[in-house]
Coordinates of C-alpha atoms in Angstrom, one line a residue:
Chain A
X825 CA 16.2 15.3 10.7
X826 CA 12.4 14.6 10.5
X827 CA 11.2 11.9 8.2
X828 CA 7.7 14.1 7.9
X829 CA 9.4 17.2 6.8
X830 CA 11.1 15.1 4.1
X831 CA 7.7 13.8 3.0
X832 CA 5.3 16.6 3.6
X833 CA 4.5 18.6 1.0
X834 CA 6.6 21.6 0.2
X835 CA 5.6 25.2 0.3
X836 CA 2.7 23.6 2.3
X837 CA 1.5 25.3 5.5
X838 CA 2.3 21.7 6.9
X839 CA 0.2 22.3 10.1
X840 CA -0.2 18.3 10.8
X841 CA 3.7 18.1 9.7
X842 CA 4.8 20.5 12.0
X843 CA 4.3 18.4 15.0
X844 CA 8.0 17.4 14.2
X845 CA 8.2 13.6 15.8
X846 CA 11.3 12.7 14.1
X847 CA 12.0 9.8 12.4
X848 CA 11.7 6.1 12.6
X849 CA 15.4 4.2 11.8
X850 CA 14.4 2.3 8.5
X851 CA 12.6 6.0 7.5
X852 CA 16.1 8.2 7.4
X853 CA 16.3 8.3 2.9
X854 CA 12.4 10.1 1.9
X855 CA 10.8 7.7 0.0
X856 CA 9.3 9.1 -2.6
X857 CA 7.2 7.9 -5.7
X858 CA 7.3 11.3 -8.4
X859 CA 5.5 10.0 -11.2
X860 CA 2.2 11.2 -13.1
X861 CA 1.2 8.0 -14.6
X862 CA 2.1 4.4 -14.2
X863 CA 2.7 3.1 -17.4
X864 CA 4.6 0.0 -16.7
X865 CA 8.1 -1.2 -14.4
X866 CA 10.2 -0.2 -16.8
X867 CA 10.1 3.1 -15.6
X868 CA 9.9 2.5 -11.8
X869 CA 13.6 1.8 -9.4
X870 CA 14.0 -1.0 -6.9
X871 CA 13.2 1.7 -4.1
X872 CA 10.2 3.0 -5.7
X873 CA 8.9 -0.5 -6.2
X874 CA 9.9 -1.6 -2.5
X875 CA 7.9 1.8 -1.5
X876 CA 4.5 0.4 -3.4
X877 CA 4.9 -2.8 -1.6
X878 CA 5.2 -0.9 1.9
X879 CA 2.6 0.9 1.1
X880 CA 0.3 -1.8 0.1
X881 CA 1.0 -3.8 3.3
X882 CA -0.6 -0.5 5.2
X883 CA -3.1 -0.6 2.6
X884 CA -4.1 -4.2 3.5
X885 CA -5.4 -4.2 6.7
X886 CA -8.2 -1.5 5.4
X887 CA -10.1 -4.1 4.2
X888 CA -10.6 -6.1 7.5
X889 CA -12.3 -2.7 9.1
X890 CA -15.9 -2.7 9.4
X891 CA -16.3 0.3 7.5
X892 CA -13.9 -0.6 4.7
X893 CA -12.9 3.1 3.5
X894 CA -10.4 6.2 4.1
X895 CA -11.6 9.9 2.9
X896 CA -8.1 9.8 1.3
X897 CA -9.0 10.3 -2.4
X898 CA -12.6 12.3 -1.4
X899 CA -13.8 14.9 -4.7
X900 CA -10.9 12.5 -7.5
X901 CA -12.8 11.4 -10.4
X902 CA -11.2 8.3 -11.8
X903 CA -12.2 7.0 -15.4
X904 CA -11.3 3.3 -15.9
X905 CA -11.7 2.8 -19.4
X906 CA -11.3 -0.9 -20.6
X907 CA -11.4 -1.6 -24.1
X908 CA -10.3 -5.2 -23.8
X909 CA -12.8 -8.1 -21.3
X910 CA -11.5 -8.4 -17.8
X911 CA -13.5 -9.1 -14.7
X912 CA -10.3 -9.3 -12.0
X913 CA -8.3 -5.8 -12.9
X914 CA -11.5 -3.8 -13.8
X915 CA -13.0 -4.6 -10.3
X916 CA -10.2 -4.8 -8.5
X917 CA -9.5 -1.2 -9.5
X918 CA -13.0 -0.2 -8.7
X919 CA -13.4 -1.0 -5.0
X920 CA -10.0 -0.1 -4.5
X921 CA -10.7 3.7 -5.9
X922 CA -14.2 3.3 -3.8
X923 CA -11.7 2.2 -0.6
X924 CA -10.0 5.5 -1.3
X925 CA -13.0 7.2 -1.5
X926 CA -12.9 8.1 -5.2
X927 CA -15.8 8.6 -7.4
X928 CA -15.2 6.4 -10.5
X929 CA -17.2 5.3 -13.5
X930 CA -16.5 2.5 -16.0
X931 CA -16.5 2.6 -19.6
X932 CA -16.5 -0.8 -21.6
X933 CA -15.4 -0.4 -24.8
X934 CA -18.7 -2.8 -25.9
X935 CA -21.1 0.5 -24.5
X936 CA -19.5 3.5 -25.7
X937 CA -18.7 5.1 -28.7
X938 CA -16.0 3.1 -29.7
X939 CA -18.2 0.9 -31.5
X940 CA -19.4 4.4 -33.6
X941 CA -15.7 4.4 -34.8
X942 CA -14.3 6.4 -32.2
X943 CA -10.6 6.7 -32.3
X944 CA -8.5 6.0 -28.8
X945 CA -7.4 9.5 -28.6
X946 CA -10.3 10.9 -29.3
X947 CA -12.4 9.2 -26.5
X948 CA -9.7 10.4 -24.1
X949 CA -9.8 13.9 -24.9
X950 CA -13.4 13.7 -24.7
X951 CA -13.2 12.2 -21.6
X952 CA -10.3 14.9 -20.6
X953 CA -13.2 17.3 -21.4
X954 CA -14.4 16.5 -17.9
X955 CA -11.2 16.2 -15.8
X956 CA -11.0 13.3 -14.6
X957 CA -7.9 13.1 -12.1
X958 CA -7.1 9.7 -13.6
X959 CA -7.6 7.3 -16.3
X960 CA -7.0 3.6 -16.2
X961 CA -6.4 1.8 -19.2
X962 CA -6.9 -1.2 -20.5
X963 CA -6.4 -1.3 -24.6
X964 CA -5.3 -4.2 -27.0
X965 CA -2.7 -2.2 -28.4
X966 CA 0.9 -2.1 -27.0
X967 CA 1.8 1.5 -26.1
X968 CA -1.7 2.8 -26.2
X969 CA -0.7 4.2 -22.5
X970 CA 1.9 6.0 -23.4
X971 CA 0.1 7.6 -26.1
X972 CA -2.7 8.4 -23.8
X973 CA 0.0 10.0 -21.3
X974 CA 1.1 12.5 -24.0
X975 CA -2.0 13.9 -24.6
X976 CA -3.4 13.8 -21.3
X977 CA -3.2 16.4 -18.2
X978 CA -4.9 12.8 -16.0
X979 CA -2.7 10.4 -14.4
X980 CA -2.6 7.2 -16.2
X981 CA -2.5 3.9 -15.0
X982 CA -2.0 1.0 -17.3
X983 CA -3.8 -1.8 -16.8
X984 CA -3.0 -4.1 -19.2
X985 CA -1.8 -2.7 -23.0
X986 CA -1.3 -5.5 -25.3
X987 CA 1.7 -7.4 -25.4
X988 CA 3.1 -4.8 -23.7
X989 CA 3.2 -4.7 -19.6
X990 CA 0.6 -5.2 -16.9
X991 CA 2.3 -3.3 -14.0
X992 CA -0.2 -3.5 -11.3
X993 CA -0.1 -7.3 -11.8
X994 CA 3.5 -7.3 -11.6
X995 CA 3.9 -5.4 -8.2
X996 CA 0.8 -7.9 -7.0
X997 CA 2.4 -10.6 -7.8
X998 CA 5.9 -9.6 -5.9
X999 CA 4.2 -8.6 -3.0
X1000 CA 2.1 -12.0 -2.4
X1001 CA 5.6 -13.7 -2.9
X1002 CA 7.4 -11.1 -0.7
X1003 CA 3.8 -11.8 2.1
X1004 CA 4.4 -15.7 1.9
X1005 CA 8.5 -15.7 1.7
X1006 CA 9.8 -12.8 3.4
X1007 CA 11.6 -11.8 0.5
X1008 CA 12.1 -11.8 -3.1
X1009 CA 16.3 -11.5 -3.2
X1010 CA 17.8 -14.8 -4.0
X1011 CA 14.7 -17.0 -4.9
X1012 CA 14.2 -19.1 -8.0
X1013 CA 10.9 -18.3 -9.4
X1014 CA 10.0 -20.0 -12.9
X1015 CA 7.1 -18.5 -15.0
X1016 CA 5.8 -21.4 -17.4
X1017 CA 3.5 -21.0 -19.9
X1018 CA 3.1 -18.4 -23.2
X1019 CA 5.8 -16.6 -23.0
X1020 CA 5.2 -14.5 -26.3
X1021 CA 1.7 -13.1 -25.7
X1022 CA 1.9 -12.2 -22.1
X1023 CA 2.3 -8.7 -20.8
X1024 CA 2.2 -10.4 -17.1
X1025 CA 5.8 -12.0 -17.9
X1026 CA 7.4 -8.9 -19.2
X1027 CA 5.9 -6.9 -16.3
X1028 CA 7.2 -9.5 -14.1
X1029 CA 10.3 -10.2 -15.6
X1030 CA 11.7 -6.7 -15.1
X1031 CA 9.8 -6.6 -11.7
X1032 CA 11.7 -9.7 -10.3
X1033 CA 15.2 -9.1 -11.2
X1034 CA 14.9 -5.4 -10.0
X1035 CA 14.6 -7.1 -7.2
X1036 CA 17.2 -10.0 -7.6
X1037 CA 15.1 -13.0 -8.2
X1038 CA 16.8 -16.1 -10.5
X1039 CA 14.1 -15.8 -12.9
X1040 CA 13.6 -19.2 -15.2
X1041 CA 11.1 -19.1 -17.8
X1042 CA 9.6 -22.0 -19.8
X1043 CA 7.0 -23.0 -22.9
X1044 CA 7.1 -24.3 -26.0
X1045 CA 9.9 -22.7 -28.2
X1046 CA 7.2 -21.3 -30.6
X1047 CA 5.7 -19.6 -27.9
X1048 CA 9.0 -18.1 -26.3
X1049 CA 10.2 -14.6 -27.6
X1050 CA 14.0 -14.9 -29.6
X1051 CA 16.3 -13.1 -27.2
X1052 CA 14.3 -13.7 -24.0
X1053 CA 17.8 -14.8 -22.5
X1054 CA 19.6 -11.4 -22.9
X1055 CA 16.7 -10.1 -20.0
X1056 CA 19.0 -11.4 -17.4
X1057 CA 16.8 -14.8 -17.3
X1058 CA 17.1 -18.5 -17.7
X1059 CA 15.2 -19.7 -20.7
X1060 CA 14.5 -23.6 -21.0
X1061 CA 11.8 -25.7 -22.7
X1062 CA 12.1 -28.3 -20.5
X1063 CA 9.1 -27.4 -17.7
X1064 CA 10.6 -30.2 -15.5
X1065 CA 14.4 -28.2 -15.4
X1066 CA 12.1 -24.8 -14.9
X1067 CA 10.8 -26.3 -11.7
X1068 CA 13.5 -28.2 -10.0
X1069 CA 14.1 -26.6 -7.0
X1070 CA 11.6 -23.7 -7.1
X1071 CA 10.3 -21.8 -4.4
X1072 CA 8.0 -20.0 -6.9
X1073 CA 6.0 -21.5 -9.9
X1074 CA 3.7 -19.1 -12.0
X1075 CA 1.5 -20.4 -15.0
X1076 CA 1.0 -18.2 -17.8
X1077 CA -2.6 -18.6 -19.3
X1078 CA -2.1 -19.8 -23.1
X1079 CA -3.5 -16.8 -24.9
X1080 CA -5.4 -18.2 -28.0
X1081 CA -7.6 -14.9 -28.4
X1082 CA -3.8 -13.7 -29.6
X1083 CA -3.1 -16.2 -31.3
X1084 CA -3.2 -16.4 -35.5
X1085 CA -1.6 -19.4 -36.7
X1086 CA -0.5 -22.9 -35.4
X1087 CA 1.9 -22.7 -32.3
X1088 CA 1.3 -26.1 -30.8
X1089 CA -0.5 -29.2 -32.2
X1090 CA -3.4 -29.7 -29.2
X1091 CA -4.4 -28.2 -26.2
X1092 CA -3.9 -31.6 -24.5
X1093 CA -0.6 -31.9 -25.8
X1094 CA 0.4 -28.9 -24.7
X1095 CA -1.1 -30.1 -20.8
X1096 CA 1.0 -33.2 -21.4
X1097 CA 4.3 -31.5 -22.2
X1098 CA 3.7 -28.0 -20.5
X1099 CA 0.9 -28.4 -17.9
X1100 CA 1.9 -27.6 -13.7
X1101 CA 0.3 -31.2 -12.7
X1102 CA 0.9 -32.8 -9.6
X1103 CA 4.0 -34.8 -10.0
X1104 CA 5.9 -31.8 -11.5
X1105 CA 4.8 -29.6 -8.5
X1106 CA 6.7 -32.2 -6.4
X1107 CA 10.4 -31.2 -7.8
X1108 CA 9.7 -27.8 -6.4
X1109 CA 11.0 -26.3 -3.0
X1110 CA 8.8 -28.0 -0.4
X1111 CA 7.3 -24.9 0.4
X1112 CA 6.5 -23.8 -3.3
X1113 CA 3.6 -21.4 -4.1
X1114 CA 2.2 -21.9 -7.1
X1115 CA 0.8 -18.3 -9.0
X1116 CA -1.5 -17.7 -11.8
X1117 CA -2.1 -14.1 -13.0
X1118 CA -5.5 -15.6 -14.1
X1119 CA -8.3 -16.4 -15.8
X1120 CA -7.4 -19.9 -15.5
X1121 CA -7.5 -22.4 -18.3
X1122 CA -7.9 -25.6 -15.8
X1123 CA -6.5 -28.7 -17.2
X1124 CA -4.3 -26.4 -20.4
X1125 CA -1.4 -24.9 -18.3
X1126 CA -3.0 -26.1 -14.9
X1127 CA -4.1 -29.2 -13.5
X1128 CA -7.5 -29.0 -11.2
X1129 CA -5.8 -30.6 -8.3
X1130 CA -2.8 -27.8 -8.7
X1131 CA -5.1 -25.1 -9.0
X1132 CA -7.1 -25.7 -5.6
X1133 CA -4.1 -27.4 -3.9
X1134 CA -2.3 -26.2 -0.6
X1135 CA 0.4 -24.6 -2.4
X1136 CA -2.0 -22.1 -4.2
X1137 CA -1.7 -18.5 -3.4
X1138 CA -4.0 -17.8 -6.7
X1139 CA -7.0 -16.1 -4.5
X1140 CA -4.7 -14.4 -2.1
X1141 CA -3.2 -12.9 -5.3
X1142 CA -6.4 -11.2 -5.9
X1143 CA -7.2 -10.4 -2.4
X1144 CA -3.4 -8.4 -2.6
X1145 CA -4.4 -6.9 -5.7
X1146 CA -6.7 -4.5 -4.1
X1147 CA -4.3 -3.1 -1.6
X1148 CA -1.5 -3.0 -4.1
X1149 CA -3.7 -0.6 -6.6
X1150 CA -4.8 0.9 -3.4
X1151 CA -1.2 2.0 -3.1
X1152 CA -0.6 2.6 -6.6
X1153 CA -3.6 5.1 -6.9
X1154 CA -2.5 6.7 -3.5
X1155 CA 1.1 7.5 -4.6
X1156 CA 0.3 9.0 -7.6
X1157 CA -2.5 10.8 -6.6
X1158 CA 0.4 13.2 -4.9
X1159 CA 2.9 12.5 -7.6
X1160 CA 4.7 14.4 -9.9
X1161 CA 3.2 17.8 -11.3
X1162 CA 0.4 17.4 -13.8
X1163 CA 1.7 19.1 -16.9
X1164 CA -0.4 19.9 -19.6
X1165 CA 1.0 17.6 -22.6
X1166 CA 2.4 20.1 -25.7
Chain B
X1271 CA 18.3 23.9 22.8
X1272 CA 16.8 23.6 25.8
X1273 CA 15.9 20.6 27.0
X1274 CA 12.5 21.0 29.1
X1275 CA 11.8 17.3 30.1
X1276 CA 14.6 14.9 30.9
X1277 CA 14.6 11.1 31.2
X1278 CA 13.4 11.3 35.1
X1279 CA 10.7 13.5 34.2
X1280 CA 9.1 11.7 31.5
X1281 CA 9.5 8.5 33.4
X1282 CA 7.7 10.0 36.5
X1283 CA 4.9 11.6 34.1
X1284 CA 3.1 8.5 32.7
X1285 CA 3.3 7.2 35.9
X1286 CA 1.1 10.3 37.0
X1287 CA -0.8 10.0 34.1
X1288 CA -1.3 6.2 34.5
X1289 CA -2.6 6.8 38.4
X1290 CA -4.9 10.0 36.9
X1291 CA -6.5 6.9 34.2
X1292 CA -7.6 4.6 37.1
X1293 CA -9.1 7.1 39.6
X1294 CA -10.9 8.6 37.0
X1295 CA -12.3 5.5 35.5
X1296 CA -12.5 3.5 38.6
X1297 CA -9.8 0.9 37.1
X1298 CA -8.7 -0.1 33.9
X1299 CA -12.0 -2.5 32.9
X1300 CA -13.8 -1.5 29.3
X1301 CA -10.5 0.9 29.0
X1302 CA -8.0 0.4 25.7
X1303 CA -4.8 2.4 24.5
X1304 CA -4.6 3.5 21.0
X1305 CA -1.3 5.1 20.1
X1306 CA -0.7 7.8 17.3
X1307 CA 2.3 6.8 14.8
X1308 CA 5.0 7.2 16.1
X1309 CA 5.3 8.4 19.2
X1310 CA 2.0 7.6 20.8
X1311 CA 2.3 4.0 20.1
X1312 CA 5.6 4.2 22.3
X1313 CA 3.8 6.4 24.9
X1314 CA 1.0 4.1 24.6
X1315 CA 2.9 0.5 25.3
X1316 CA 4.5 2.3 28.3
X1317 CA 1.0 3.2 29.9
X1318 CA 0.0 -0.1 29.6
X1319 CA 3.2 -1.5 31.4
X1320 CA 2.0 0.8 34.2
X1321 CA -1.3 0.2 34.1
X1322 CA -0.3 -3.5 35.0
X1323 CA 2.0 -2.0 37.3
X1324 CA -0.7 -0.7 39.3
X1325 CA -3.5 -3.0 38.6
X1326 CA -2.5 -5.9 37.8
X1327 CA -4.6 -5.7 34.5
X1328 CA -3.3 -5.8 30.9
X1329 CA -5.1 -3.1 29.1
X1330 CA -5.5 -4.1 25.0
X1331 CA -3.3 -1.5 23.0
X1332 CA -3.0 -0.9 19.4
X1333 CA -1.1 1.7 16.8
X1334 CA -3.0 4.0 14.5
X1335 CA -1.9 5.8 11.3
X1336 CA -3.9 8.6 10.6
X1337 CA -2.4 9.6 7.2
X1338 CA -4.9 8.6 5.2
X1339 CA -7.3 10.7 7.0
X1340 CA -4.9 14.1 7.0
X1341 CA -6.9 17.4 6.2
X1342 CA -3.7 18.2 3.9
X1343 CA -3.0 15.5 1.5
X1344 CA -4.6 16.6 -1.7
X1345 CA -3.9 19.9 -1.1
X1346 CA -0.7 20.4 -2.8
X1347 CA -0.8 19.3 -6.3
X1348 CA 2.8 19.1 -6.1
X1349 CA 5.0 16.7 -3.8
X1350 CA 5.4 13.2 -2.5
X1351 CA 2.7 11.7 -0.4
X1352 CA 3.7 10.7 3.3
X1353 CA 4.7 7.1 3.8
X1354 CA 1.7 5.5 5.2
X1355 CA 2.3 2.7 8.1
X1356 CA 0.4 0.1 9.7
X1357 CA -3.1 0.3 11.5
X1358 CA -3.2 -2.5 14.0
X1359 CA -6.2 -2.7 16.3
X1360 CA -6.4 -5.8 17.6
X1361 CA -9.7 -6.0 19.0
X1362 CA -13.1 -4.2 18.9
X1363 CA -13.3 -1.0 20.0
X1364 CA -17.5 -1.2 20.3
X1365 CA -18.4 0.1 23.5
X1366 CA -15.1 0.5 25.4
X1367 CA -13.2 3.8 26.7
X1368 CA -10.3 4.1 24.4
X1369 CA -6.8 6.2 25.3
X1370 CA -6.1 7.9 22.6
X1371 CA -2.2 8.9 22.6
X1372 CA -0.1 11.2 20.9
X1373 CA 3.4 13.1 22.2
X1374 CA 2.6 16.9 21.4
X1375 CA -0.7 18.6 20.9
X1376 CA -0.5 21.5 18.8
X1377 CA -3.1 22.6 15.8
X1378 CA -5.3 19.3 16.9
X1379 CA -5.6 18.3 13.3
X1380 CA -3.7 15.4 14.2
X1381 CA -6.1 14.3 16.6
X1382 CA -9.4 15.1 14.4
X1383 CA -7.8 12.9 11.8
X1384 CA -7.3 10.2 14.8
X1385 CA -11.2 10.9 15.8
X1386 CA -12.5 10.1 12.6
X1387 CA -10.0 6.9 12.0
X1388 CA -11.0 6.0 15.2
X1389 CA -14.9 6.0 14.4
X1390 CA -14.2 4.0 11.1
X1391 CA -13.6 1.0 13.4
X1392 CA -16.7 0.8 15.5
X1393 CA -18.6 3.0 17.8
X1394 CA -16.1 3.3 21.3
X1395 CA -18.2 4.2 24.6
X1396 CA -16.1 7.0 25.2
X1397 CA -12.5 8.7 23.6
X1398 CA -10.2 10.0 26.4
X1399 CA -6.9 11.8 25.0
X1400 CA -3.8 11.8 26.3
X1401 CA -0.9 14.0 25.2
X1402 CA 2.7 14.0 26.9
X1403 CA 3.0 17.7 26.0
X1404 CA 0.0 20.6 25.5
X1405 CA 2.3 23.1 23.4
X1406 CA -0.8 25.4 22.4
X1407 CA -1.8 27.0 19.3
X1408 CA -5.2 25.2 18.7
X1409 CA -6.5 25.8 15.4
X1410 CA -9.9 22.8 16.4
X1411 CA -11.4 22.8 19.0
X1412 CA -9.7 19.8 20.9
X1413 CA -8.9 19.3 24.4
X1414 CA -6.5 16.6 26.1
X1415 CA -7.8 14.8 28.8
X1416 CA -4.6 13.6 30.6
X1417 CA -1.4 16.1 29.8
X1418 CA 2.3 15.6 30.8
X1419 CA 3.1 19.1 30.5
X1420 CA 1.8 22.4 29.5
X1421 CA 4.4 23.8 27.3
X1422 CA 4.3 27.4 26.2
X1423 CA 5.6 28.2 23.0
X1424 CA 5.9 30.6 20.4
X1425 CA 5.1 29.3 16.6
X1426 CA 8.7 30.0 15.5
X1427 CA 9.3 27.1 18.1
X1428 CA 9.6 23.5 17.7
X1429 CA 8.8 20.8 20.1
X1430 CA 10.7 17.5 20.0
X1431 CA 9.8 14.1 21.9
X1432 CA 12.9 11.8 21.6
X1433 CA 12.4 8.1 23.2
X1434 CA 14.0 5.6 24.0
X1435 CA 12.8 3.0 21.6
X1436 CA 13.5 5.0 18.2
X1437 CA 16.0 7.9 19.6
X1438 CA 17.9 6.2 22.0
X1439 CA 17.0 9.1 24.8
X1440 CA 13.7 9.8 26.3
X1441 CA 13.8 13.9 26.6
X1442 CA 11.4 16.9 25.5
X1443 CA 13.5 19.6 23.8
X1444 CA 12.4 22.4 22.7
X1445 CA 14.2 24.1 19.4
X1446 CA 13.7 27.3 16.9
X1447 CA 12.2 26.2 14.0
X1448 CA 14.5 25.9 10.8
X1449 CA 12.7 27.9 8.0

C-alpha cells in the first residue's frame, strides 16, 4: 500500500499523488494530525505529537536556504492577536507564517480597541468579519482559546492563555531535548522554578510523560500546585534532589506580574534556596542541558554563568521554535473540517 | 501485474543513462544529482556510484522534498496534509548543472514543484532531468532529458518503481489502478 494515497487528500484529483511510489518502512500507519485548532497537549496523542516533531525537523533546514521561504501557506491570512507582552512567541510566529508564505498582521492589545472596552469575543468576531484562516492567541485568561474556538470558523492556535497551557512551547521544548538527546523515553528531566503560575510546566508536563519522561518538578511549596503529584510526576522542594542525576534541567521564570500576595520572603533568597547556579548544575548528568522557556530573570531562578554556560540550549530553543510553529501552522492548515461554530 | 522492468534491466538502464550524462556534458565536472523523495534519491545515489564507476569522479548528490511546493495542498479544505521529509542539499547549487531525478514522469507537476524548490536554493547553470520511466499524460509542459523507458499507459493504469533499498526488489510493474 502507498503511504501518499494514505495521506493525499481524499476525493482529490491527486494528480501529484498518483505517481504511486510506495512507501517508505517507518511510513506504513498514515500519520495524520485532524484538528482545527491547537488549543493545548491535552488534546494531542503521543503519535500526533511525534508527527509535529518530524515535521519540524523538515521544517528546520528551511531556514538555512538562501531564500528562506516555501509558497506552502500562499493567499492564508493569519491574525495573531496578543493581548498579553511577548517579544519571543509573537515573532517567532510571525516569520514562521512569513516562512510559509502567509500574510499575517499583528494586533497588540495596547493599539486596538481593546483599550475602548472591547470584549474578547467581540474583537474576534470582528476580526472573523474578515476571514482570517487563523487566529493565534495570546490572552491572560485561562480558557480564553477555547472560547475563541467555539465561536470561530478560524483555526486557533494558543499561544499562551493564562495559567492555562503554552503548547507550541511545549512541543519546542521536547523537540530541542529529543535534537540534543536522541530521545525523550526514559530521561529524568526536572523543571525548577514557579510551579503555580506557569502555563510552560503544565504544557510540558503532559507533553513529557506522553512521551515517557521521569518528570521531577521543584520550587518553593507556596509556589507548587496541591496535587501536582497525582500528574504522574515527582514533586520535591529540595532543588538539589530535583537535579541529582538529570539529563534535563529547565528553570521556570518566577512570575511576579501573577503574583498578589507574599509567596517567598526575597528574590535573593529565593536564588539562594532555588536558583540553577553552578555547583548545583554539577549533580546533573554530565551531559545536562539546561532549558529556560524565557524571558530570563538572571541571577532569580538563574545564575549568569548558567545562563551563558556550555550546557545551555536556551537560544537553540528559540531557533527550534520557529520550525516547530512552522509545523504546527502547516498541519493544521489541512486539518480537520472548518465547521461553522453553532 | 505485469512486470515491465526486471532487476537486470533497471541495473543495465542507469548504466546507459550514466554513459548518456558524461558524453553529453563532456564528464561529470560542474554536474550534481538531486533526487526527488523517495525514489529519485535512490535513483540518484546509484548514478553517482556509476558515475565514479566511469570517471573516477564523485559527483555531490542531495534529496529534495517538494511537498511544500505541491500545486494541490490547500486545495482540499478537508484531509491530512502529506508528511513532509527532509531537504538535504549539501552544497551550492550556483552555477552548476544539476540532475534532477525522479522514477516516473507522468502529469509533470511533480517536477514543476521540484523546479521551483530547486530555484529557492540558488541560481543552477543549467537543470537536466532524468526519469527512470516516461509513462505519458503530461498535463505541463515538461520534458526528461535522460529516460529509462518510455512506457505507454492508459490513465486507469498505475506505474510502480519498487527498489532495492525500501522494497527489497528493484522491478517496474505496471498495475490497474484501485478506484
Amino acid at each position: 500500500m502507498s503511504a501518499n494515497r494514505l495521506t493525499s487528500p481524499p476525493g482529490g484529483t491527486d494528480t501529484m499523488g498518483a505517481k504511486p511510489t510506495g512507501a517508505e518502512p517507518t511510513d506504513v500507519v498514515a500519520r495524520t494530525l485532524r484538528h482545527k485548532d491547537l488549543l493545548g497537549i491535552a488534546d494531542l496523542t503521543p503519535e500526533e505529537i511525534l508527527l509535529i516533531l518530524d515535521t519540524a525537523e523538515a521544517m528546520k533546514e528551511i531556514g538555512f536556504r538562501p531564500i528562506k521561504k516555501v509558497p506552502t501557506l500562499r493567499g492564508k491570512t493569519i491574525v495573531n492577536l496578543f493581548f498579553e507582552a511577548s517579544t519571543r512567541t509573537r515573532t517567532s510566529f510571525e516569520i514562521a507564517e512569513k516562512r510559509l508564505s502567509a500574510d499575517t498582521l499583528n494586533i497588540a492589545a495596547s493599539t486596538s480597541s481593546i483599550q475602548k472596552g472591547e470584549t474578547l469575543a467581540d474583537t474576534a468576531l470582528n476580526l472573523e468579519a474578515m476571514a482570517p484562516d487563523m487566529i493565534v492567541l495570546r490572552h491572560s485568561a485561562s480558557g480564553s482559546c477555547h472560547m475563541l474556538s467555539r465561536i470561530c470558523r478560524a483555526g486557533i492556535i494558543n499561544a499562551g492563555d493564562g495559567m492555562h497551557e503554552h503548547p507550541t512551547q511545549a512541543l519546542l521544548d521536547a523537540f530541542t531535548i529529543r535534537e540534543r538527546k536522541g530521545r525523550l523515553r526514559g530521561l529524568k528531566v526536572a523543571i525548577i522554578g514557579d510551579l503555580l503560575h506557569s502555563r510552560v510546566l503544565r504544557s510540558n508536563l503532559l507533553l513529557l510523560t506522553k512521551l515517557g519522561a521521569d518528570v521531577w518538578v521543584s520550587g518553593p511549596p507556596t509556589l507548587m500546585p496541591p496535587g501536582i503529584d497525582r500528574l504522574g510526576v515527582t514533586a520535591t522542594t529540595s532543588v538539589d534532589e530535583a537535579t541529582e542525576g538529570a539529563d534535563v534541567v529547565m528553570l521556570l521564570r518566577v512570575q511576579l506580574e501573577r503574583m498578589q500576595g507574599a509567596f517567598f520572603p526575597s528574590l535573593r533568597e529565593y536564588f539562594s534556596v532555588f536558583g540553577m547556579t553552578e555547583a548545583r548544575v554539577r549533580r546533573a548528568n554530565p551531559d545536562v542541558i539546561i532549558m529556560h522557556p524565557g524571558p530570563m530573570n538572571r541571577g532569580v531562578e538563574i545564575a549568569s554563568e548558567v545562563a551563558d554556560g556550555p550546557y545551555s540550549v536556551i537560544l537553540e530553543q528559540v531557533a527550534n521554535g520557529v520550525a516547530v510553529r512552522m509545523a504546527v501552522l502547516y498541519l493544521l492548515a489541512g486539518g480537520a473540517e472548518h465547521e461553522a461554530a453553532a | 501485474m505485469p512486470v515491465v522492468m526486471d532487476a537486470d534491466r533497471v541495473s543495465r538502464t542507469l548504466t546507459r543513462i550514466a554513459h548518456e550524462i558524461v558524453e553529453r556534458n563532456r564528464g561529470v565536472d560542474e554536474l550534481a544529482l538531486v533526487g526527488i523523495r523517495t525514489r529519485g534519491v535512490t535513483l540518484a545515489r546509484r548514478l553517482a556510484q556509476r558515475l565514479v564507476e566511469i570517471t573516477g569522479e564523485s559527483v555531490p548528490t542531495g534529496a529534495l522534498d517538494i511537498t511544500l511546493y505541491r500545486d494541490d495542498l490547500m486545495r482540499s479544505p478537508v484531509g491530512p496534509q502529506p508528511v513532509i521529509r527532509r531537504t538535504e542539499i549539501p552544497f551550492s547549487i550556483d552555477d552548476r548543472k544539476i540532475l534532477l531525478v525522479d522514477d516516473v514522469l507522468y502529469t509533470g507537476r511533480t517536477i514543476r514543484a521540484a523546479l521551483d524548490a530547486l530555484i529557492d536554493f540558488g541560481r543552477p547553470k543549467a537543470i537536466q532531468l532524468v526519469v527512470l520511466v516516461d509513462r505519458g499524460h503530461r498535463e505541463l509542459p515538461i520534458k526528461a532529458d535522460y529516460v529509462g523507458k518510455n512506457l505507454p499507459t492508459s490513465l486507469k493504469e498505475s506505474v510502480q518503481v519498487r527498489l532495492h533499498e525500501a522494497d527489497g526488489v528493484d522491478e517496474v510493474v505496471v498495475e490497474e489502478h484501485q478506484p
